[in-house]
mmCIF file of C-alpha atoms and ligand atoms in Angstrom:
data_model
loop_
_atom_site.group_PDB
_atom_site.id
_atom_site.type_symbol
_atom_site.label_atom_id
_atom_site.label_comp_id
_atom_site.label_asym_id
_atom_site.label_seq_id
_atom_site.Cartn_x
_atom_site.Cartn_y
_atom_site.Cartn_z
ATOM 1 C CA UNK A 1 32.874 87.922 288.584
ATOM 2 C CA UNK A 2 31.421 90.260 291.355
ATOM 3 C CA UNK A 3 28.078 87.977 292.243
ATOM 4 C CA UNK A 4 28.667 84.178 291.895
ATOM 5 C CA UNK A 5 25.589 82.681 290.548
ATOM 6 C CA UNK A 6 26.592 78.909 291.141
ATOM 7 C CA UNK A 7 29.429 78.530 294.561
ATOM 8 C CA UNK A 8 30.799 74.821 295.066
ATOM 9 C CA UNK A 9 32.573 74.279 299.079
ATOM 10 C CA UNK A 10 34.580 71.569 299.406
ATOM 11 C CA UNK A 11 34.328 71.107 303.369
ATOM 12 C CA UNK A 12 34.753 69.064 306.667
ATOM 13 C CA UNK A 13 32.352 69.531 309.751
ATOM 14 C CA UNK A 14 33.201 71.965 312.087
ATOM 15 C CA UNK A 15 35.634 74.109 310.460
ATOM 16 C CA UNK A 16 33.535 73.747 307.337
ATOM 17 C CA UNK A 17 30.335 74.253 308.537
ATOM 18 C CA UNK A 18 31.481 78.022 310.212
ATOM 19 C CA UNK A 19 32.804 78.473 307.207
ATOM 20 C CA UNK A 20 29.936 77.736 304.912
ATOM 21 C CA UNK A 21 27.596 80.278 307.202
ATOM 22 C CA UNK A 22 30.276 82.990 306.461
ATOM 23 C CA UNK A 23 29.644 82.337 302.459
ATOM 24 C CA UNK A 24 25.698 82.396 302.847
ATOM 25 C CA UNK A 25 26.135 85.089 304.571
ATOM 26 C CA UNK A 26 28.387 86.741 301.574
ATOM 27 C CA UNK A 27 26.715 85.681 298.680
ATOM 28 C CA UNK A 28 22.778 84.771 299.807
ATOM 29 C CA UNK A 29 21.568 84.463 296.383
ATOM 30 C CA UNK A 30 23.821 82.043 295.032
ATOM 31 C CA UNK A 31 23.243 78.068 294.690
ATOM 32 C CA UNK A 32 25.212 76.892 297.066
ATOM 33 C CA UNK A 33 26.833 73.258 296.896
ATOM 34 C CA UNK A 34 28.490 72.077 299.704
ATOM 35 C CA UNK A 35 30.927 68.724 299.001
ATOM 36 C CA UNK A 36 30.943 67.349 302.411
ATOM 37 C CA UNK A 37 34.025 64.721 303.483
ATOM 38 C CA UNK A 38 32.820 60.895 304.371
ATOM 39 C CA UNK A 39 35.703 59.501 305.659
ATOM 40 C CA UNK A 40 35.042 60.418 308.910
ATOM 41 C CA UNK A 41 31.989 58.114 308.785
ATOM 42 C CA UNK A 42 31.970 55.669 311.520
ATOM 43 C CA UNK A 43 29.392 52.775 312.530
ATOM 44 C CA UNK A 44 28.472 52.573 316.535
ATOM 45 C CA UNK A 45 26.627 50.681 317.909
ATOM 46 C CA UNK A 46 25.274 49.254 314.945
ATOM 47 C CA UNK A 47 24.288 53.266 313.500
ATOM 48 C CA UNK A 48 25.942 54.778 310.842
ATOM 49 C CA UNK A 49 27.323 57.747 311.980
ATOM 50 C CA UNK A 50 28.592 60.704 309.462
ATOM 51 C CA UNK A 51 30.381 63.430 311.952
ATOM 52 C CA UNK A 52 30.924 66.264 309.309
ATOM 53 C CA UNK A 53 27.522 65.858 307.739
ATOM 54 C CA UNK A 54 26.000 66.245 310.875
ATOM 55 C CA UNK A 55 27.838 68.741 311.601
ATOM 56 C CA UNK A 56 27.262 70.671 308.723
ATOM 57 C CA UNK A 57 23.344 70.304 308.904
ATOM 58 C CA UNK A 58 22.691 70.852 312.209
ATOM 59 C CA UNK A 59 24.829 73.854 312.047
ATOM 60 C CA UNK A 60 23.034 75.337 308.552
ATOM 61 C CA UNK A 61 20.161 74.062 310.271
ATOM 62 C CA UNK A 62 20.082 75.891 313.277
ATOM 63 C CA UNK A 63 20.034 72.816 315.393
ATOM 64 C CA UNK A 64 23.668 72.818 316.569
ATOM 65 C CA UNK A 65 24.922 72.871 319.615
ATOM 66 C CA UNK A 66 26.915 76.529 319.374
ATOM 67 C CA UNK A 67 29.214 76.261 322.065
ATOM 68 C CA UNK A 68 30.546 73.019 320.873
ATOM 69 C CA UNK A 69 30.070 73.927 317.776
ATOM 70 C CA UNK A 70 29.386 70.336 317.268
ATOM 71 C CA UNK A 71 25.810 68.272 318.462
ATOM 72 C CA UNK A 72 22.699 68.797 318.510
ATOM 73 C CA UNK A 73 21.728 72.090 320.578
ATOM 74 C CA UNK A 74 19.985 71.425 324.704
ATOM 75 C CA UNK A 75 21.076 67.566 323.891
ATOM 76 C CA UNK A 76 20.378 64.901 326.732
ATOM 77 C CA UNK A 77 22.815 61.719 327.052
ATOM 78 C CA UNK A 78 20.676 59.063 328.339
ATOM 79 C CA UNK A 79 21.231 56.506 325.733
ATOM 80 C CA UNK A 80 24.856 56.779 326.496
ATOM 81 C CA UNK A 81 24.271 56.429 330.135
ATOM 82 C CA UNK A 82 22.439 53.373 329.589
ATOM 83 C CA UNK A 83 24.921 51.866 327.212
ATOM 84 C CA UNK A 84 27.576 52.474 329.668
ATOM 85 C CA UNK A 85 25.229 50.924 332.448
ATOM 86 C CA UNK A 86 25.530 47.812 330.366
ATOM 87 C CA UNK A 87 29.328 48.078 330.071
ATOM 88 C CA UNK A 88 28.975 48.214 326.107
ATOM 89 C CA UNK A 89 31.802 50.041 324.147
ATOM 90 C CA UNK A 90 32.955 52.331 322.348
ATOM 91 C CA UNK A 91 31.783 54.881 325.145
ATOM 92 C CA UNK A 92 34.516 56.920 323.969
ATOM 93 C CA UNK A 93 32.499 58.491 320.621
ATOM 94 C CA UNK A 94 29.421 60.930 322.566
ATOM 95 C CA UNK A 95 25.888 59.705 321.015
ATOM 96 C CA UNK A 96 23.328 62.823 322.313
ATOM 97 C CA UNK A 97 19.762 61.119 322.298
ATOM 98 C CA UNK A 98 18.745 64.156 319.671
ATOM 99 C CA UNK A 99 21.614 63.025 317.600
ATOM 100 C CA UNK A 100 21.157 59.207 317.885
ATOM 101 C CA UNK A 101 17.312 59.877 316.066
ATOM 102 C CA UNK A 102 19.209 61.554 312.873
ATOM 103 C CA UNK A 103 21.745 57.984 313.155
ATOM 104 C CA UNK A 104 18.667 56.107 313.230
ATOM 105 C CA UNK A 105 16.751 57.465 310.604
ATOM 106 C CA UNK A 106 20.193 56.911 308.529
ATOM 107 C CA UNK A 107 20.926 53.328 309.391
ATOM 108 C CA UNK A 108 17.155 52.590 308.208
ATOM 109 C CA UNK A 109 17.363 53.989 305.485
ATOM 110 C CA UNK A 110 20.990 52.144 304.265
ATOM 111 C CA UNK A 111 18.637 49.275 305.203
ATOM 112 C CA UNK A 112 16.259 50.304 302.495
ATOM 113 C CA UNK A 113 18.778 50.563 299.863
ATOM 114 C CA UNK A 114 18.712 54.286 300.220
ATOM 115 C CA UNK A 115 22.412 56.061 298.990
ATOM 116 C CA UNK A 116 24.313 58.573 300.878
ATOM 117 C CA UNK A 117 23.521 61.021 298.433
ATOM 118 C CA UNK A 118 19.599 60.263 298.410
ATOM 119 C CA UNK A 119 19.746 59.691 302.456
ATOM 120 C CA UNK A 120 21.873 63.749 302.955
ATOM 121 C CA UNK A 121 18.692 65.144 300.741
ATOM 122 C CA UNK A 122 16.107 63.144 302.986
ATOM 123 C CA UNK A 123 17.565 64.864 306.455
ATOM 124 C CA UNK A 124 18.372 67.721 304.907
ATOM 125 C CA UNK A 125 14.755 68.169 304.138
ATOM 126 C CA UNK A 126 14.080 68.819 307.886
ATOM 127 C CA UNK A 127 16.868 71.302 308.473
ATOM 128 C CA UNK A 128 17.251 73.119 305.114
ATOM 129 C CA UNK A 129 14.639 75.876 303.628
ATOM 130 C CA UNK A 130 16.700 77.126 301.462
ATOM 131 C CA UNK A 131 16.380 75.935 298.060
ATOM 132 C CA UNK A 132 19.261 76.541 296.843
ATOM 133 C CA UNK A 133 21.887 75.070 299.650
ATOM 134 C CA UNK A 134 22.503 71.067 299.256
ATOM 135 C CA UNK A 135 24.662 69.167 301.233
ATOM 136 C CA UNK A 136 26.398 66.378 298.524
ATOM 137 C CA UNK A 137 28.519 63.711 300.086
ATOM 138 C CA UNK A 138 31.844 63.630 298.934
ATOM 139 C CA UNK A 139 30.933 60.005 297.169
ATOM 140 C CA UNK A 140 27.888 57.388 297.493
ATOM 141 C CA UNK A 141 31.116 55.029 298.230
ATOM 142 C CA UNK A 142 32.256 53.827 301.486
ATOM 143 C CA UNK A 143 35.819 55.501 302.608
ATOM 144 C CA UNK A 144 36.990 55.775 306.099
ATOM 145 C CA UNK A 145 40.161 57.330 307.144
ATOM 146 C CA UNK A 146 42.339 55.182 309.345
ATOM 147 C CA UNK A 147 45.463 56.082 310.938
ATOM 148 C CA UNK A 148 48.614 54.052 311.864
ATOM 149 C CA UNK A 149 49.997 55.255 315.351
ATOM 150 C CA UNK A 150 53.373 54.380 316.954
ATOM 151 C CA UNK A 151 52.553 51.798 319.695
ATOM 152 C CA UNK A 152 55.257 50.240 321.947
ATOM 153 C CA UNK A 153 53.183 47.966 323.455
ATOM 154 C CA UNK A 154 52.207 46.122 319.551
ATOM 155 C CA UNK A 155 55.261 43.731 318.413
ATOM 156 C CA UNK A 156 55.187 45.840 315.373
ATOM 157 C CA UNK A 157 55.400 48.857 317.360
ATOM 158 C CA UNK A 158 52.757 50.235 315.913
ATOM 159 C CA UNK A 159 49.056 49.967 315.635
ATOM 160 C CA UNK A 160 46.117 51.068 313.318
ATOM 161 C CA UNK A 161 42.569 52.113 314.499
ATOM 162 C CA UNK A 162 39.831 53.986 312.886
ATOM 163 C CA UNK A 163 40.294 58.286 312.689
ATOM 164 C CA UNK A 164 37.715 58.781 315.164
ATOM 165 C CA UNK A 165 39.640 56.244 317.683
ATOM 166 C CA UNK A 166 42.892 58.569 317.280
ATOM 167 C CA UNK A 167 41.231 61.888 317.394
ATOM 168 C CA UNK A 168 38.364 61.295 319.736
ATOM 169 C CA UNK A 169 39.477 58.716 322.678
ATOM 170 C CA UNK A 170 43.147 59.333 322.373
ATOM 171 C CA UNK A 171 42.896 62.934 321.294
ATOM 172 C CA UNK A 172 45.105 62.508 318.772
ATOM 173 C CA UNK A 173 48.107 62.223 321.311
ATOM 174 C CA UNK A 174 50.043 59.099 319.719
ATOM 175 C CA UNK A 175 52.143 59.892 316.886
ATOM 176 C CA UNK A 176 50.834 58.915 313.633
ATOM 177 C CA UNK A 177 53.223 57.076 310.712
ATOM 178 C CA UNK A 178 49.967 56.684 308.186
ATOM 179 C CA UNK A 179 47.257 58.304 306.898
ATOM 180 C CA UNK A 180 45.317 55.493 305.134
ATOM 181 C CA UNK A 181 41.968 56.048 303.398
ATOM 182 C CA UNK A 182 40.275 52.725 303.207
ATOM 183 C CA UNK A 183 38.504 52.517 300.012
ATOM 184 C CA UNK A 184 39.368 55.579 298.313
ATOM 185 C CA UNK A 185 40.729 53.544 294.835
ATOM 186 C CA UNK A 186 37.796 52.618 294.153
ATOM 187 C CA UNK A 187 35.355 55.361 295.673
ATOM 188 C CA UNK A 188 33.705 57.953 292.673
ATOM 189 C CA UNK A 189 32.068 61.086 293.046
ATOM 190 C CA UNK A 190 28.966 61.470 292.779
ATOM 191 C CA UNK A 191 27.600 62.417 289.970
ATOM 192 C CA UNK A 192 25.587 65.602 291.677
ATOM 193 C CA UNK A 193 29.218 66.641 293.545
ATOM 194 C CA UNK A 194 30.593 66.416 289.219
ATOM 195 C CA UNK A 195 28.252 68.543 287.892
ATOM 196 C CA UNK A 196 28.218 71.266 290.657
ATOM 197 C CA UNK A 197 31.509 71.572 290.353
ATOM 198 C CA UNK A 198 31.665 71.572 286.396
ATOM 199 C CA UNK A 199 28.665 74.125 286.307
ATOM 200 C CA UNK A 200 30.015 76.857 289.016
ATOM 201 C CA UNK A 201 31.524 79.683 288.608
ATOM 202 C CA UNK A 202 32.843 79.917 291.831
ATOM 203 C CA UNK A 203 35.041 76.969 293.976
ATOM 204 C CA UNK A 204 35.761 77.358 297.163
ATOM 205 C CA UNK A 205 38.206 75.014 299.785
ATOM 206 C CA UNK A 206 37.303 75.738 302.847
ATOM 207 C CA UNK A 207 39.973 75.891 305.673
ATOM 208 C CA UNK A 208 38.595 72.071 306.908
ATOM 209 C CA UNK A 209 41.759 70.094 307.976
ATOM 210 C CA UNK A 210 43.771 69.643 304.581
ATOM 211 C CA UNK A 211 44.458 65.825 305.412
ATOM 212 C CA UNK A 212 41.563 64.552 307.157
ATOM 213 C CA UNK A 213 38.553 66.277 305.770
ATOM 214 C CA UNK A 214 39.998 68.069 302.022
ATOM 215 C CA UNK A 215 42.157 65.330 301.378
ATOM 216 C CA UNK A 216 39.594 62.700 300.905
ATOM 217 C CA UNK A 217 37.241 64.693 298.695
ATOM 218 C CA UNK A 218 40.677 65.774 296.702
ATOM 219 C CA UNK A 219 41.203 61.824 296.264
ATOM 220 C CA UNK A 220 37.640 60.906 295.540
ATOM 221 C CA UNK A 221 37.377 59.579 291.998
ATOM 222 C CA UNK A 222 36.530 62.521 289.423
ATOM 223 C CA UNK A 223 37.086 65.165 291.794
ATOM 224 C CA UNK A 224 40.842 66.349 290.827
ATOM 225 C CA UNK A 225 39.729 66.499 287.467
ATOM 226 C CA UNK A 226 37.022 68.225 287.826
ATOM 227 C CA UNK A 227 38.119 70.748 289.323
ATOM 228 C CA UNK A 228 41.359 71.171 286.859
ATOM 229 C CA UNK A 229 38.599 70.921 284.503
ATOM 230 C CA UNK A 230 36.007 73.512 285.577
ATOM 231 C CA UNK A 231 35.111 76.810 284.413
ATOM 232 C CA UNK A 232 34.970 78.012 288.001
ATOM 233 C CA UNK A 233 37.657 80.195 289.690
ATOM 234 C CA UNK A 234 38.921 77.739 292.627
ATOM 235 C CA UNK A 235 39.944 79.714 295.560
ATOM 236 C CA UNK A 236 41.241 78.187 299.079
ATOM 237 C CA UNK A 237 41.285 79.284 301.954
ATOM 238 C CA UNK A 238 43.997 78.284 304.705
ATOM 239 C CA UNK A 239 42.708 76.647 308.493
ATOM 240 C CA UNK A 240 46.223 77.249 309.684
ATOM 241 C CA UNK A 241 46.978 80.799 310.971
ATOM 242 C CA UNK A 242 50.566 81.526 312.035
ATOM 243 C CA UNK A 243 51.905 78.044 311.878
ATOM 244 C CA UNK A 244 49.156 76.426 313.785
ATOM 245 C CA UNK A 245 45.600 75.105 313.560
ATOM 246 C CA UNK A 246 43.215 77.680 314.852
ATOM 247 C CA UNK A 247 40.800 74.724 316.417
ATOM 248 C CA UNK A 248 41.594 70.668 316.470
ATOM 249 C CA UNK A 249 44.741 69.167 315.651
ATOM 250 C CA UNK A 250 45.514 69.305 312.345
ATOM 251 C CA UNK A 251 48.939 70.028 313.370
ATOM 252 C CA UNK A 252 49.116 66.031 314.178
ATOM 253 C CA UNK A 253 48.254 65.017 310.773
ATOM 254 C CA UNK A 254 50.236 67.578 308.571
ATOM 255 C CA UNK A 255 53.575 66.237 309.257
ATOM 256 C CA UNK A 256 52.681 62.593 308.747
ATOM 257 C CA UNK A 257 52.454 63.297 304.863
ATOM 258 C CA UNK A 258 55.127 65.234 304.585
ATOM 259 C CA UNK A 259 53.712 69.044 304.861
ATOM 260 C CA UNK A 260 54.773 71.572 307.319
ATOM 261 C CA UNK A 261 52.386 73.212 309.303
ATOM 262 C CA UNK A 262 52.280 76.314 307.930
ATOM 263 C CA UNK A 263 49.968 77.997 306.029
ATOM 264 C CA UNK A 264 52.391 78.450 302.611
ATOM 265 C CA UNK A 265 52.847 74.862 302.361
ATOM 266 C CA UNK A 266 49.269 73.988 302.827
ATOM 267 C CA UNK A 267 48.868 76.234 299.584
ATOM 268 C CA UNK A 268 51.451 74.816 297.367
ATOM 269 C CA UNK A 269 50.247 70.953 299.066
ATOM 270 C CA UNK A 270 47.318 72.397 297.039
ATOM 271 C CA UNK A 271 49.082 73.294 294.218
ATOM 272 C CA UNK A 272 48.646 76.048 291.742
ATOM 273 C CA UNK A 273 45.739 75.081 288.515
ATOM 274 C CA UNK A 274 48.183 76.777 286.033
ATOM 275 C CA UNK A 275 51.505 76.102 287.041
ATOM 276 C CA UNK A 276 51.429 72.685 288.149
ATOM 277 C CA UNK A 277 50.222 69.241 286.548
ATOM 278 C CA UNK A 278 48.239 68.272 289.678
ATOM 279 C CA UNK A 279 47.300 71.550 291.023
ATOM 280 C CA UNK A 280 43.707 72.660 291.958
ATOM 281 C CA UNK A 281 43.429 76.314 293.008
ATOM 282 C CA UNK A 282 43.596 79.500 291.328
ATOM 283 C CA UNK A 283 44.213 81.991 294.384
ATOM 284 C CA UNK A 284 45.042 80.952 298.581
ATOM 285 C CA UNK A 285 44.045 83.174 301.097
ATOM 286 C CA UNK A 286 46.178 82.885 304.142
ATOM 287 C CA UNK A 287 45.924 85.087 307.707
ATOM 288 C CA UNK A 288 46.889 88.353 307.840
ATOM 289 C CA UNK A 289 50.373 87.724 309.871
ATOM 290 C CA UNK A 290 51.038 85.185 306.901
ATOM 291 C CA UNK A 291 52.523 87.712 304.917
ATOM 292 C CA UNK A 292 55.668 86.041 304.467
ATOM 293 C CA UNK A 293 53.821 82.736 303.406
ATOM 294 C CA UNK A 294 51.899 85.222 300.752
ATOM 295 C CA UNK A 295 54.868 85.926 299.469
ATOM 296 C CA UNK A 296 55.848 82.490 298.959
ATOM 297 C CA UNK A 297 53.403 80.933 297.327
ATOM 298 C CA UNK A 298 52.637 83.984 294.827
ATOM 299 C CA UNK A 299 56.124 83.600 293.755
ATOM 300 C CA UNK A 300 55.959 79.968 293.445
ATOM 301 C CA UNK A 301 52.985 80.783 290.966
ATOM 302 C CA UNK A 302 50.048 80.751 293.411
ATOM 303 C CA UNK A 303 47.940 84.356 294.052
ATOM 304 C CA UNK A 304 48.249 84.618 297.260
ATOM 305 C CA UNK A 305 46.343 87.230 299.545
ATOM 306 C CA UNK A 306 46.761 87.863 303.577
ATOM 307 C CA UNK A 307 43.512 88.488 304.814
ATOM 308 C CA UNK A 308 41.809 88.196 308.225
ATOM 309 C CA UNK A 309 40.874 84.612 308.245
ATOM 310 C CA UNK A 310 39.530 84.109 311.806
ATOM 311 C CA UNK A 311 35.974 83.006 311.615
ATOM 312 C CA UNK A 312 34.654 84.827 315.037
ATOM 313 C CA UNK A 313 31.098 85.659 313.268
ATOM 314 C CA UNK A 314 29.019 84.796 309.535
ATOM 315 C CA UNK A 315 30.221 88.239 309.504
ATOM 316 C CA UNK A 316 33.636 88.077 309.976
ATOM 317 C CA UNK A 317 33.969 84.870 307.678
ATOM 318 C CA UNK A 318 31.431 86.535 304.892
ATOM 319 C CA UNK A 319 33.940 89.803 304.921
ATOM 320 C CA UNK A 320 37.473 87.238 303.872
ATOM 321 C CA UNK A 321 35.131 85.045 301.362
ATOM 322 C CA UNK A 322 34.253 88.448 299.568
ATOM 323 C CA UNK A 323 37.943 88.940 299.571
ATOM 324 C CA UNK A 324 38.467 85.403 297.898
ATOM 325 C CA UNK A 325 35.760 86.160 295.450
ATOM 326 C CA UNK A 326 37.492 89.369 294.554
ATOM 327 C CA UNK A 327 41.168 87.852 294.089
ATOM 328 C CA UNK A 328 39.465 85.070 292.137
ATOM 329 C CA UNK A 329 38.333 87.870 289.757
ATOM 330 C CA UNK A 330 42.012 89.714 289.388
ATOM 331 C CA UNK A 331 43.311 86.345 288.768
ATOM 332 C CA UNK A 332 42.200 86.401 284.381
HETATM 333 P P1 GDP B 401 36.187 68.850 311.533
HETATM 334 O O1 GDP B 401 35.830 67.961 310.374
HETATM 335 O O2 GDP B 401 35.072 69.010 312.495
HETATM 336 O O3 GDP B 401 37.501 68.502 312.141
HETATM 337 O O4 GDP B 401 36.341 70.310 310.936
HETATM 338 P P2 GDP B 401 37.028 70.804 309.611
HETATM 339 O O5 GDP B 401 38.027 69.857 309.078
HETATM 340 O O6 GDP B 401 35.955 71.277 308.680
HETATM 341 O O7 GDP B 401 37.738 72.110 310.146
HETATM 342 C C1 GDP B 401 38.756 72.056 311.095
HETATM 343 C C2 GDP B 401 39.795 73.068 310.691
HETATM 344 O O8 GDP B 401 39.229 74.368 310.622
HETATM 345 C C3 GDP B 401 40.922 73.134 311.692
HETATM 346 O O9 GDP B 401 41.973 72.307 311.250
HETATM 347 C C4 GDP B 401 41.320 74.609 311.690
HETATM 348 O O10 GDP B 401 42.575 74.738 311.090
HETATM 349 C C5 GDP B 401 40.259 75.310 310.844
HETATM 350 N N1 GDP B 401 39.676 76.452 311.527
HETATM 351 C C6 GDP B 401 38.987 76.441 312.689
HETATM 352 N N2 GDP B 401 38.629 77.693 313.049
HETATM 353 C C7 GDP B 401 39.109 78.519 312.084
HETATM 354 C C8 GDP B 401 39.071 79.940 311.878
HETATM 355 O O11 GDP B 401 38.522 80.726 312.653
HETATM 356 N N3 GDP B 401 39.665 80.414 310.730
HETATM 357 C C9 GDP B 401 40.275 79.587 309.839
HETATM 358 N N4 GDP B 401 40.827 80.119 308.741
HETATM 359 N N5 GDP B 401 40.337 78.251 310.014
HETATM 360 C C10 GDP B 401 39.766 77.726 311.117
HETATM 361 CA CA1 CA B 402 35.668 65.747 310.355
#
């Protein structure tokens, strides 16, 4: 498998969305299916707000704010000036007045009875020429992630609040107990995110925080399955280099369901498709200083490769997703 026709990306926002340019980049003629996390998803200010899809669009799109690498691109903040005129909160969560017209276009069209799935499309349609690049929500359902902190001022001692609370206005400084995703016993793929993945013959896990933004779409209903199930070679691709998060804090998170930061035990958190009875991938690719972690988790059943992994340009990133491609084909 030199060319992948059909490529499924399970991703978060900005991790994922650098991540998805580098496999354009790689393999332009491919349909591309991107499987995009929802748990971030928050509501502000009466707008339904969906961080990593955003994220992802504007950033396929063109429209993102590069620096950042989040936001829409030359963004103005007078709404949020004006709400905090009024003294109305959350003024913790930045709303760009570009960005507040894609939140309002969304929240109207939840009004209308419109689903996630059929809502992604109808943006999309503004940012996305390509054909053959879709942007699936993880599920149509409503998930959020919420995590429990350690609070000494709560009788309990602790406290929960929305992911977006913890990561955003207390920059994920208190220590988390929980990871809870609200409604994910009951959430489904859809069934667009099922057949991508049945029909490609190429998976790929992006290097999107492995608790926060993979770990919902691995818990989604149908999607573990699915991809024990599929055809596809499932490759991953580790977002911690040398025992730490290259960008955010997924170091926070890790520890809090019982993985070590460190890209080895990311891989075998994974799990290996063959060797294990939960397992989804088929081949890791971890940094190139991860050699001992290669090691590791080859041993323990999983291909492992050490590989550049820093996503400085499409480039850069298209360069270690042709190496994925091409340990996904050793791996018979
Ligand atoms: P978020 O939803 O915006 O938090 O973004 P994601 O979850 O998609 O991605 C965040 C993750 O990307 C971080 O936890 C990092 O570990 C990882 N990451 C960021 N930059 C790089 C990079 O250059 N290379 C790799 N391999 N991972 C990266
Ligand atoms: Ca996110």
């Amino acid at each position: 498998m030199t060319n992948p026709n059909r490529i499924v990306v399970l991703a978060g926002g900005v991790g994922g969305s650098r991540f998805v340019r580098g496999v354009r980049r790689a393999c332009p003629e491919a349909q591309l299916d991107v499987v995009v996390n929802t748990a971030d998803d928050i509501t502000l200010h009466g707008l339904r707000v969906c961080p990593d899809l955003d994220t992802m669009m504007y950033a396929l799109g063109g429209g993102i704010d590069d620096e950042k690498g989040w936001g829409r691109a030359a963004e103005t903040w007078s709404i949020m000036d004006e709400l905090k005129a009024y003294a109305v909160e959350p003024t913790w969560f930045a709303l760009g007045d570009r960005d507040i017209a894609t939140h309002l276009v969304r929240t109207q069209l939840i009004a209308a009875g419109a689903t996630p799935t059929e809502i992604t499309a109808a943006l999309c349609h503004r940012w996305l020429d390509d054909e053959r690049l879709r942007l699936l929500p993880m599920t149509d359902d409503r998930v959020e992630t919420h995590v429990v902190v350690e609070d000494p001022q709560t009788a309990s001692g602790r406290r929960a609040m929305h992911f977006q609370e913890f990561w955003v206005r207390h920059h994920a400084a208190p220590k988390v107990r929980q990871v809870l995703q609200v409604g994910i016993e009951t959430a489904t793929a859809t069934a667009e995110v099922l057949t991508a993945i049945e029909r490609a013959d190429l998976v790929l896990v992006g290097p999107s925080n492995p608790v926060v933004s993979i770990g919902p779409v691995l818990a989604t209903g149908g999607v573990r399955p699915a991809l024990r199930a599929t055809g596809a070679k499932v490759v991953g691709v580790s977002g911690i280099l040398g025992g730490a998060p290259v960008l955010g804090m997924a170091d926070k998170l890790l520890p809090a369901i019982g993985v070590a930061v460190d890209a080895g035990a990311v891989g075998l958190h994974y799990g290996a498709r063959t060797s294990t009875a939960e397992g989804i991938l088929d081949a890791w690719l971890v940094h190139e200083t991860d050699t001992a972690a290669a090691e590791r988790c080859t041993a323990a059943g999983l291909p492992t490769r050490a590989v550049p992994l820093l996503m400085t340009t499409p480039d850069h990133t298209a360069e270690f997703v042709r190496a994925g491609v091409a340990l996904a084909a050793e791996t018979a």
